[in-house]
Amino acid sequence: MEILEVDNTAVRISQIKRLQEVKAKRNNQKVEECLNAITTAADTGEGNLLELAVVAARERATLGEISFAIEKVCGRFQAQTRTVSGVYSKEYSTGEVDPVHDVRKMTDDFAQKAGRRPRILIAKMGQDGHDRGAKVVATAYADMGFDVDMGPLFQTPEETARQAIENDVHCVGMSSLAAGHKTLLPKLIEELSALGREDIIVIVGGVIPHQDYDYLYEHGAFAIFGPGTRIPEAAMKIMEEVNRRFSE
Ligand code: B12
């Protein structure tokens, strides 16, 4: 299939350049006044924030600056990710072959040996807001006996690496559907190694074009699971590697 390849680094550099040009050409004192007016209105509740934002934009204040002028007073919204449990195992465990049961046995055996359950962090990094796959997978792994941590949307690789280490997970499963994988995976691996935890398994899920698989494997991905993945099979593969890396 023909796929448009976007160079994320080049896009980012050109965006930064455009922002610098905008900032160099505008009247910064006027921008400052407009932004202060927004902050004051947010603080006092007096005035129309939308109108003030339009005035600031006409003076070439950036979206980031306008939202930050409000954020100073209101803080930043943090979306809460809620997952459900039991749904996945109930749906899957109906036939004679029960792959969920098989994985459950593997996670139970590991818990017996290691004194704690296998732990996985499902991470969403970058500006990618597609969170359904991540939630499905998080729910499924919890049903199969993993301890599951669900990271917030829009994490940086540094934040994901830190959360993985603080929570002492065995595996980070990054879910990527907005083409950030070739930038975000190497950065995550780099951060984990810089913090001395290159032993943490990193897997990638989501919409990943096949021509990028080799690149991701070369940069440290243990496995890649795209749409249509049979989740218990993916979990078995992860458990085999968890056993290999973390069982004494
Ligand atoms: C729903 C959807 C949206 C919704 C998202 C709602 C939400 N809260 O998630 C909305 C409308 C908001 C949206 C927006 C956009 N979207 Co959209 N979207 C989709 C769509 C149609 C389905 C994704 C989905 O939910 N699938 C269902 C879930 C359950 O499946 P899944 O995520 O693939 O997960 C499975 C596997 O991938 C795997 N998996 C996933 N994560 C993980 C993690 C681990 C650890 C493991 C083991 C497995 C695993 O297991 C899951 C179960 O099998 C896809 C097309 C498609 N068919 O994939 C496009 C798609 C992902 N979107 C796309 C685009 C371009 C966008 C926009 C940039 C559009 C735009 N120009 O604004 C924006 C980006 C917004 C943003 N900031 O992220 C492109 C991405 C192209 C690319 N990767 O290069 C796609 C592929 C469409 C296309 N063919 O072009 N989108």
mmCIF file of C-alpha atoms and ligand atoms in Angstrom:
data_model
loop_
_atom_site.group_PDB
_atom_site.id
_atom_site.type_symbol
_atom_site.label_atom_id
_atom_site.label_comp_id
_atom_site.label_asym_id
_atom_site.label_seq_id
_atom_site.Cartn_x
_atom_site.Cartn_y
_atom_site.Cartn_z
ATOM 1 C CA MET A 1 0.000 0.000 0.000
ATOM 2 C CA GLU A 2 1.295 3.462 -0.849
ATOM 3 C CA ILE A 3 2.030 5.406 2.309
ATOM 4 C CA LEU A 4 2.941 9.034 2.801
ATOM 5 C CA GLU A 5 6.197 9.120 4.754
ATOM 6 C CA VAL A 6 6.446 12.198 6.966
ATOM 7 C CA ASP A 7 9.755 13.256 8.467
ATOM 8 C CA ASN A 8 8.659 14.264 11.976
ATOM 9 C CA THR A 9 11.933 15.962 12.830
ATOM 10 C CA ALA A 10 11.845 18.106 9.672
ATOM 11 C CA VAL A 11 8.214 19.061 10.359
ATOM 12 C CA ARG A 12 9.051 20.054 13.915
ATOM 13 C CA ILE A 13 12.040 22.153 12.832
ATOM 14 C CA SER A 14 9.943 23.981 10.229
ATOM 15 C CA GLN A 15 7.166 24.610 12.783
ATOM 16 C CA ILE A 16 9.658 26.073 15.263
ATOM 17 C CA LYS A 17 11.106 28.250 12.494
ATOM 18 C CA ARG A 18 7.654 29.581 11.604
ATOM 19 C CA LEU A 19 6.939 30.369 15.259
ATOM 20 C CA GLN A 20 10.245 32.217 15.529
ATOM 21 C CA GLU A 21 9.391 34.256 12.418
ATOM 22 C CA VAL A 22 5.960 35.158 13.799
ATOM 23 C CA LYS A 23 7.487 36.231 17.107
ATOM 24 C CA ALA A 24 10.214 38.282 15.419
ATOM 25 C CA LYS A 25 7.770 40.269 13.264
ATOM 26 C CA ARG A 26 5.043 41.132 15.782
ATOM 27 C CA ASN A 27 4.781 43.914 18.357
ATOM 28 C CA ASN A 28 5.763 41.968 21.475
ATOM 29 C CA GLN A 29 4.655 44.655 23.896
ATOM 30 C CA LYS A 30 1.133 44.611 22.464
ATOM 31 C CA VAL A 31 1.102 40.798 22.599
ATOM 32 C CA GLU A 32 2.147 40.934 26.246
ATOM 33 C CA GLU A 33 -0.716 43.345 27.037
ATOM 34 C CA CYS A 34 -3.238 41.119 25.279
ATOM 35 C CA LEU A 35 -2.021 38.024 27.136
ATOM 36 C CA ASN A 36 -2.128 39.845 30.473
ATOM 37 C CA ALA A 37 -5.710 40.926 29.710
ATOM 38 C CA ILE A 38 -6.620 37.257 29.160
ATOM 39 C CA THR A 39 -4.995 36.200 32.441
ATOM 40 C CA THR A 40 -6.773 38.997 34.313
ATOM 41 C CA ALA A 41 -10.146 38.062 32.792
ATOM 42 C CA ALA A 42 -9.604 34.405 33.684
ATOM 43 C CA ASP A 43 -8.680 35.447 37.213
ATOM 44 C CA THR A 44 -11.503 37.911 37.868
ATOM 45 C CA GLY A 45 -14.222 36.286 35.757
ATOM 46 C CA GLU A 46 -14.819 39.659 34.129
ATOM 47 C CA GLY A 47 -14.591 39.965 30.350
ATOM 48 C CA ASN A 48 -15.061 37.644 27.393
ATOM 49 C CA LEU A 49 -12.165 35.183 27.052
ATOM 50 C CA LEU A 50 -13.013 34.300 23.450
ATOM 51 C CA GLU A 51 -13.062 37.946 22.401
ATOM 52 C CA LEU A 52 -9.769 38.642 24.187
ATOM 53 C CA ALA A 53 -8.224 35.541 22.575
ATOM 54 C CA VAL A 54 -9.249 36.778 19.116
ATOM 55 C CA VAL A 55 -7.688 40.179 19.830
ATOM 56 C CA ALA A 56 -4.473 38.464 20.994
ATOM 57 C CA ALA A 57 -4.425 36.229 17.904
ATOM 58 C CA ARG A 58 -4.767 39.295 15.663
ATOM 59 C CA GLU A 59 -1.618 40.620 17.351
ATOM 60 C CA ARG A 60 -0.026 37.229 16.415
ATOM 61 C CA ALA A 61 0.008 35.703 19.901
ATOM 62 C CA THR A 62 0.394 31.940 19.406
ATOM 63 C CA LEU A 63 -2.165 29.337 20.470
ATOM 64 C CA GLY A 64 0.306 28.098 23.071
ATOM 65 C CA GLU A 65 0.700 31.568 24.548
ATOM 66 C CA ILE A 66 -3.060 32.192 24.582
ATOM 67 C CA SER A 67 -3.852 28.917 26.308
ATOM 68 C CA PHE A 68 -0.955 29.407 28.741
ATOM 69 C CA ALA A 69 -2.359 32.851 29.682
ATOM 70 C CA ILE A 70 -5.482 31.020 30.897
ATOM 71 C CA GLU A 71 -3.582 28.027 32.270
ATOM 72 C CA LYS A 72 -1.722 30.337 34.677
ATOM 73 C CA VAL A 73 -5.051 30.748 36.512
ATOM 74 C CA CYS A 74 -6.981 27.563 35.734
ATOM 75 C CA GLY A 75 -4.258 24.918 35.438
ATOM 76 C CA ARG A 76 -4.235 22.306 32.685
ATOM 77 C CA PHE A 77 -6.983 19.724 32.173
ATOM 78 C CA GLN A 78 -5.842 16.162 32.802
ATOM 79 C CA ALA A 79 -8.027 13.553 31.126
ATOM 80 C CA GLN A 80 -8.790 10.619 33.419
ATOM 81 C CA THR A 81 -8.425 7.240 31.771
ATOM 82 C CA ARG A 82 -10.859 4.675 33.112
ATOM 83 C CA THR A 83 -10.669 1.028 32.187
ATOM 84 C CA VAL A 84 -13.155 -1.725 32.934
ATOM 85 C CA SER A 85 -12.357 -5.267 33.993
ATOM 86 C CA GLY A 86 -13.836 -8.691 33.333
ATOM 87 C CA VAL A 87 -15.327 -7.822 29.928
ATOM 88 C CA TYR A 88 -12.507 -9.238 27.894
ATOM 89 C CA SER A 89 -12.143 -12.545 29.685
ATOM 90 C CA LYS A 90 -15.919 -13.054 29.681
ATOM 91 C CA GLU A 91 -16.119 -12.539 25.921
ATOM 92 C CA TYR A 92 -13.118 -14.699 25.073
ATOM 93 C CA SER A 93 -13.494 -17.596 27.463
ATOM 94 C CA THR A 94 -16.541 -19.219 25.928
ATOM 95 C CA GLY A 95 -15.163 -21.953 23.674
ATOM 96 C CA GLU A 96 -13.257 -25.116 24.458
ATOM 97 C CA VAL A 97 -9.949 -23.496 23.631
ATOM 98 C CA ASP A 98 -9.359 -20.814 26.186
ATOM 99 C CA PRO A 99 -6.236 -18.772 25.404
ATOM 100 C CA VAL A 100 -7.051 -16.318 28.179
ATOM 101 C CA HIS A 101 -6.869 -19.173 30.670
ATOM 102 C CA ASP A 102 -3.469 -20.218 29.270
ATOM 103 C CA VAL A 103 -2.039 -16.723 29.691
ATOM 104 C CA ARG A 104 -3.594 -16.474 33.128
ATOM 105 C CA LYS A 105 -1.665 -19.619 34.082
ATOM 106 C CA MET A 106 1.569 -18.070 32.815
ATOM 107 C CA THR A 107 1.025 -14.861 34.818
ATOM 108 C CA ASP A 108 0.057 -16.866 37.927
ATOM 109 C CA ASP A 109 3.186 -19.029 37.616
ATOM 110 C CA PHE A 110 5.318 -15.927 37.271
ATOM 111 C CA ALA A 111 3.694 -14.380 40.353
ATOM 112 C CA GLN A 112 4.465 -17.583 42.321
ATOM 113 C CA LYS A 113 8.113 -17.452 41.293
ATOM 114 C CA ALA A 114 8.766 -13.717 41.367
ATOM 115 C CA GLY A 115 6.559 -12.741 44.307
ATOM 116 C CA ARG A 116 4.658 -10.217 42.197
ATOM 117 C CA ARG A 117 2.581 -10.204 39.055
ATOM 118 C CA PRO A 118 4.047 -9.242 35.679
ATOM 119 C CA ARG A 119 3.573 -5.510 35.347
ATOM 120 C CA ILE A 120 3.000 -3.553 32.151
ATOM 121 C CA LEU A 121 2.713 0.170 31.479
ATOM 122 C CA ILE A 122 0.492 1.039 28.533
ATOM 123 C CA ALA A 123 1.765 4.383 27.276
ATOM 124 C CA LYS A 124 0.463 7.041 24.920
ATOM 125 C CA MET A 125 3.207 9.425 23.890
ATOM 126 C CA GLY A 126 3.365 12.505 21.708
ATOM 127 C CA GLN A 127 0.347 14.276 20.260
ATOM 128 C CA ASP A 128 -1.507 11.061 19.501
ATOM 129 C CA GLY A 129 -4.993 11.042 21.023
ATOM 130 C CA HIS A 130 -6.203 7.659 19.703
ATOM 131 C CA ASP A 131 -6.758 5.919 23.020
ATOM 132 C CA ARG A 132 -9.200 3.102 22.239
ATOM 133 C CA GLY A 133 -6.652 0.420 21.391
ATOM 134 C CA ALA A 134 -4.659 1.317 24.504
ATOM 135 C CA LYS A 135 -7.776 0.940 26.658
ATOM 136 C CA VAL A 136 -8.776 -2.351 25.039
ATOM 137 C CA VAL A 137 -5.306 -3.768 25.573
ATOM 138 C CA ALA A 138 -5.076 -2.466 29.152
ATOM 139 C CA THR A 139 -8.404 -4.090 30.018
ATOM 140 C CA ALA A 140 -7.428 -7.354 28.346
ATOM 141 C CA TYR A 141 -4.052 -7.612 30.090
ATOM 142 C CA ALA A 142 -5.618 -6.902 33.472
ATOM 143 C CA ASP A 143 -8.070 -9.756 32.804
ATOM 144 C CA MET A 144 -5.134 -12.028 31.974
ATOM 145 C CA GLY A 145 -3.431 -11.422 35.298
ATOM 146 C CA PHE A 146 -1.065 -8.564 34.568
ATOM 147 C CA ASP A 147 -0.752 -5.557 36.846
ATOM 148 C CA VAL A 148 -1.542 -2.786 34.395
ATOM 149 C CA ASP A 149 -0.581 0.872 34.658
ATOM 150 C CA MET A 150 -2.170 3.211 32.182
ATOM 151 C CA GLY A 151 -0.153 6.330 31.413
ATOM 152 C CA PRO A 152 -1.900 9.613 30.645
ATOM 153 C CA LEU A 153 -2.358 10.914 27.100
ATOM 154 C CA PHE A 154 0.368 13.080 25.550
ATOM 155 C CA GLN A 155 3.308 11.899 27.664
ATOM 156 C CA THR A 156 6.857 12.660 26.583
ATOM 157 C CA PRO A 157 9.213 9.663 26.247
ATOM 158 C CA GLU A 158 11.100 11.027 29.285
ATOM 159 C CA GLU A 159 7.896 10.943 31.367
ATOM 160 C CA THR A 160 7.024 7.445 30.167
ATOM 161 C CA ALA A 161 10.512 6.162 31.008
ATOM 162 C CA ARG A 162 10.341 7.718 34.462
ATOM 163 C CA GLN A 163 6.873 6.303 35.151
ATOM 164 C CA ALA A 164 8.000 2.860 33.971
ATOM 165 C CA ILE A 165 10.956 2.907 36.343
ATOM 166 C CA GLU A 166 9.091 4.391 39.310
ATOM 167 C CA ASN A 167 6.403 1.706 38.932
ATOM 168 C CA ASP A 168 9.067 -0.961 38.332
ATOM 169 C CA VAL A 169 7.287 -2.457 35.323
ATOM 170 C CA HIS A 170 8.609 -5.395 33.319
ATOM 171 C CA CYS A 171 7.263 -4.072 30.037
ATOM 172 C CA VAL A 172 6.236 -0.802 28.397
ATOM 173 C CA GLY A 173 3.602 -1.175 25.691
ATOM 174 C CA MET A 174 3.484 1.986 23.639
ATOM 175 C CA SER A 175 0.377 2.476 21.530
ATOM 176 C CA SER A 176 0.989 4.603 18.450
ATOM 177 C CA LEU A 177 -1.599 5.541 15.823
ATOM 178 C CA ALA A 178 -0.506 8.982 14.648
ATOM 179 C CA ALA A 179 2.812 8.160 12.999
ATOM 180 C CA GLY A 180 5.051 9.238 15.889
ATOM 181 C CA HIS A 181 6.565 5.765 16.372
ATOM 182 C CA LYS A 182 9.854 6.363 14.528
ATOM 183 C CA THR A 183 10.605 9.368 16.747
ATOM 184 C CA LEU A 184 9.081 8.211 20.027
ATOM 185 C CA LEU A 185 10.333 4.611 20.255
ATOM 186 C CA PRO A 186 14.071 5.395 19.867
ATOM 187 C CA LYS A 187 13.696 8.275 22.354
ATOM 188 C CA LEU A 188 11.959 6.020 24.897
ATOM 189 C CA ILE A 189 14.655 3.345 24.543
ATOM 190 C CA GLU A 190 17.345 6.018 24.897
ATOM 191 C CA GLU A 191 15.725 7.359 28.097
ATOM 192 C CA LEU A 192 15.359 3.900 29.625
ATOM 193 C CA SER A 193 19.025 3.118 28.969
ATOM 194 C CA ALA A 194 20.135 6.526 30.278
ATOM 195 C CA LEU A 195 18.316 5.636 33.510
ATOM 196 C CA GLY A 196 19.971 2.205 33.602
ATOM 197 C CA ARG A 197 16.868 0.160 32.751
ATOM 198 C CA GLU A 198 17.494 -1.191 29.281
ATOM 199 C CA ASP A 199 16.212 -4.524 30.607
ATOM 200 C CA ILE A 200 12.605 -3.249 30.494
ATOM 201 C CA ILE A 201 10.860 -4.819 27.500
ATOM 202 C CA VAL A 202 9.422 -2.323 25.027
ATOM 203 C CA ILE A 203 6.648 -3.364 22.665
ATOM 204 C CA VAL A 204 4.737 -1.274 20.140
ATOM 205 C CA GLY A 205 1.072 -1.518 19.211
ATOM 206 C CA GLY A 206 -1.208 0.423 16.902
ATOM 207 C CA VAL A 207 -1.158 1.484 13.273
ATOM 208 C CA ILE A 208 2.441 0.885 12.197
ATOM 209 C CA PRO A 209 3.194 0.540 8.468
ATOM 210 C CA HIS A 210 5.003 -2.723 7.689
ATOM 211 C CA GLN A 211 7.933 -0.929 6.110
ATOM 212 C CA ASP A 212 8.713 0.630 9.514
ATOM 213 C CA TYR A 213 8.933 -2.700 11.384
ATOM 214 C CA ASP A 214 12.638 -3.272 10.728
ATOM 215 C CA TYR A 215 13.468 0.264 11.815
ATOM 216 C CA LEU A 216 11.632 -0.263 15.114
ATOM 217 C CA TYR A 217 13.253 -3.663 15.738
ATOM 218 C CA GLU A 218 16.688 -2.174 15.017
ATOM 219 C CA HIS A 219 15.949 0.578 17.542
ATOM 220 C CA GLY A 220 14.996 -1.758 20.363
ATOM 221 C CA ALA A 221 11.362 -2.820 19.952
ATOM 222 C CA PHE A 222 10.879 -6.379 21.179
ATOM 223 C CA ALA A 223 7.613 -6.918 19.301
ATOM 224 C CA ILE A 224 5.063 -5.017 17.221
ATOM 225 C CA PHE A 225 1.319 -5.679 17.401
ATOM 226 C CA GLY A 226 -0.900 -4.027 14.791
ATOM 227 C CA PRO A 227 -4.651 -3.940 14.207
ATOM 228 C CA GLY A 228 -6.168 -7.425 14.255
ATOM 229 C CA THR A 229 -3.708 -8.615 16.888
ATOM 230 C CA ARG A 230 -4.923 -11.615 18.839
ATOM 231 C CA ILE A 231 -4.305 -10.196 22.278
ATOM 232 C CA PRO A 232 -3.769 -13.492 24.206
ATOM 233 C CA GLU A 233 -1.140 -14.508 21.636
ATOM 234 C CA ALA A 234 0.594 -11.162 22.079
ATOM 235 C CA ALA A 235 0.411 -11.627 25.852
ATOM 236 C CA MET A 236 1.999 -15.088 25.604
ATOM 237 C CA LYS A 237 4.885 -13.678 23.614
ATOM 238 C CA ILE A 238 5.378 -10.962 26.219
ATOM 239 C CA MET A 239 5.219 -13.486 29.070
ATOM 240 C CA GLU A 240 7.849 -15.680 27.411
ATOM 241 C CA GLU A 241 10.173 -12.668 27.291
ATOM 242 C CA VAL A 242 9.283 -11.560 30.838
ATOM 243 C CA ASN A 243 10.192 -15.062 32.031
ATOM 244 C CA ARG A 244 13.428 -14.982 30.048
ATOM 245 C CA ARG A 245 14.527 -11.569 31.326
ATOM 246 C CA PHE A 246 13.155 -11.462 34.846
ATOM 247 C CA SER A 247 13.087 -15.004 36.271
ATOM 248 C CA GLU A 248 16.144 -15.849 38.305
HETATM 249 C C1 B12 B 1 -11.203 6.310 15.731
HETATM 250 C C2 B12 B 1 -10.124 7.073 14.986
HETATM 251 C C3 B12 B 1 -9.929 8.414 15.335
HETATM 252 C C4 B12 B 1 -10.675 9.090 16.499
HETATM 253 C C5 B12 B 1 -9.945 8.706 17.828
HETATM 254 C C6 B12 B 1 -10.869 8.610 19.037
HETATM 255 C C7 B12 B 1 -10.158 8.026 20.229
HETATM 256 N N1 B12 B 1 -10.500 8.529 21.409
HETATM 257 O O1 B12 B 1 -9.346 7.143 20.149
HETATM 258 C C8 B12 B 1 -10.515 10.606 16.112
HETATM 259 C C9 B12 B 1 -11.678 11.014 15.230
HETATM 260 C C10 B12 B 1 -10.404 11.575 17.276
HETATM 261 C C11 B12 B 1 -9.259 10.553 15.236
HETATM 262 C C12 B12 B 1 -8.449 11.651 15.006
HETATM 263 C C13 B12 B 1 -7.339 11.640 14.165
HETATM 264 N N2 B12 B 1 -6.937 10.624 13.374
HETATM 265 CO CO1 B12 B 1 -7.689 8.849 13.488
HETATM 266 N N3 B12 B 1 -8.399 7.153 13.323
HETATM 267 C C14 B12 B 1 -9.353 6.447 13.950
HETATM 268 C C15 B12 B 1 -9.529 5.040 13.327
HETATM 269 C C16 B12 B 1 -10.742 5.125 12.367
HETATM 270 C C17 B12 B 1 -9.757 3.878 14.293
HETATM 271 C C18 B12 B 1 -8.759 3.784 15.455
HETATM 272 C C19 B12 B 1 -9.351 2.890 16.549
HETATM 273 O O2 B12 B 1 -9.893 3.372 17.545
HETATM 274 N N4 B12 B 1 -9.342 1.558 16.336
HETATM 275 C C20 B12 B 1 -9.894 0.598 17.274
HETATM 276 C C21 B12 B 1 -8.805 0.149 18.261
HETATM 277 C C22 B12 B 1 -9.381 -0.845 19.255
HETATM 278 O O3 B12 B 1 -7.795 -0.466 17.486
HETATM 279 P P1 B12 B 1 -6.264 -0.077 17.543
HETATM 280 O O4 B12 B 1 -6.056 1.252 18.194
HETATM 281 O O5 B12 B 1 -5.644 -0.303 16.224
HETATM 282 O O6 B12 B 1 -5.698 -1.143 18.583
HETATM 283 C C23 B12 B 1 -5.512 -2.516 18.265
HETATM 284 C C24 B12 B 1 -4.106 -2.837 17.736
HETATM 285 O O7 B12 B 1 -3.531 -1.789 16.981
HETATM 286 C C25 B12 B 1 -3.331 -3.201 18.941
HETATM 287 N N5 B12 B 1 -2.762 -2.161 19.812
HETATM 288 C C26 B12 B 1 -2.972 -0.816 19.867
HETATM 289 N N6 B12 B 1 -2.245 -0.256 20.857
HETATM 290 C C27 B12 B 1 -1.570 -1.259 21.451
HETATM 291 C C28 B12 B 1 -0.668 -1.267 22.516
HETATM 292 C C29 B12 B 1 -0.098 -2.492 22.922
HETATM 293 C C30 B12 B 1 0.812 -2.489 24.056
HETATM 294 C C31 B12 B 1 -0.421 -3.706 22.222
HETATM 295 C C32 B12 B 1 0.148 -4.987 22.648
HETATM 296 C C33 B12 B 1 -1.307 -3.691 21.159
HETATM 297 C C34 B12 B 1 -1.872 -2.480 20.792
HETATM 298 O O8 B12 B 1 -4.296 -3.911 19.702
HETATM 299 C C35 B12 B 1 -5.576 -3.256 19.600
HETATM 300 C C36 B12 B 1 -6.633 -4.333 19.601
HETATM 301 O O9 B12 B 1 -6.477 -5.203 18.496
HETATM 302 C C37 B12 B 1 -8.149 4.851 12.557
HETATM 303 C C38 B12 B 1 -8.200 3.987 11.308
HETATM 304 C C39 B12 B 1 -8.080 2.536 11.650
HETATM 305 N N7 B12 B 1 -8.957 1.735 11.106
HETATM 306 O O10 B12 B 1 -7.185 2.142 12.411
HETATM 307 C C40 B12 B 1 -7.794 6.309 12.221
HETATM 308 C C41 B12 B 1 -6.290 6.743 12.106
HETATM 309 C C42 B12 B 1 -5.510 6.093 13.227
HETATM 310 N N8 B12 B 1 -6.349 8.184 12.293
HETATM 311 C C43 B12 B 1 -5.512 8.791 11.543
HETATM 312 C C44 B12 B 1 -5.337 10.216 11.541
HETATM 313 C C45 B12 B 1 -4.408 10.771 10.467
HETATM 314 C C46 B12 B 1 -5.989 11.035 12.480
HETATM 315 C C47 B12 B 1 -5.827 12.575 12.613
HETATM 316 C C48 B12 B 1 -4.381 13.082 12.537
HETATM 317 C C49 B12 B 1 -6.727 13.207 11.573
HETATM 318 C C50 B12 B 1 -6.564 14.726 11.434
HETATM 319 N N9 B12 B 1 -5.941 15.138 10.339
HETATM 320 O O11 B12 B 1 -6.960 15.447 12.321
HETATM 321 C C51 B12 B 1 -6.442 12.835 14.011
HETATM 322 C C52 B12 B 1 -5.352 12.786 15.108
HETATM 323 C C53 B12 B 1 -5.847 13.269 16.435
HETATM 324 C C54 B12 B 1 -4.785 13.058 17.480
HETATM 325 N N10 B12 B 1 -4.343 14.107 18.126
HETATM 326 O O12 B12 B 1 -4.370 11.954 17.702
HETATM 327 C C55 B12 B 1 -4.706 7.856 10.661
HETATM 328 C C56 B12 B 1 -3.260 7.696 11.158
HETATM 329 C C57 B12 B 1 -2.292 7.570 9.996
HETATM 330 C C58 B12 B 1 -0.888 7.258 10.415
HETATM 331 N N11 B12 B 1 -0.642 6.532 11.497
HETATM 332 O O13 B12 B 1 0.005 7.632 9.713
HETATM 333 C C59 B12 B 1 -5.589 6.541 10.685
HETATM 334 C C60 B12 B 1 -4.797 5.235 10.549
HETATM 335 C C61 B12 B 1 -6.596 6.679 9.529
HETATM 336 C C62 B12 B 1 -5.929 6.565 8.158
HETATM 337 N N12 B12 B 1 -6.078 5.440 7.489
HETATM 338 O O14 B12 B 1 -5.297 7.472 7.682
HETATM 339 N N13 B12 B 1 -9.060 9.332 14.756
#
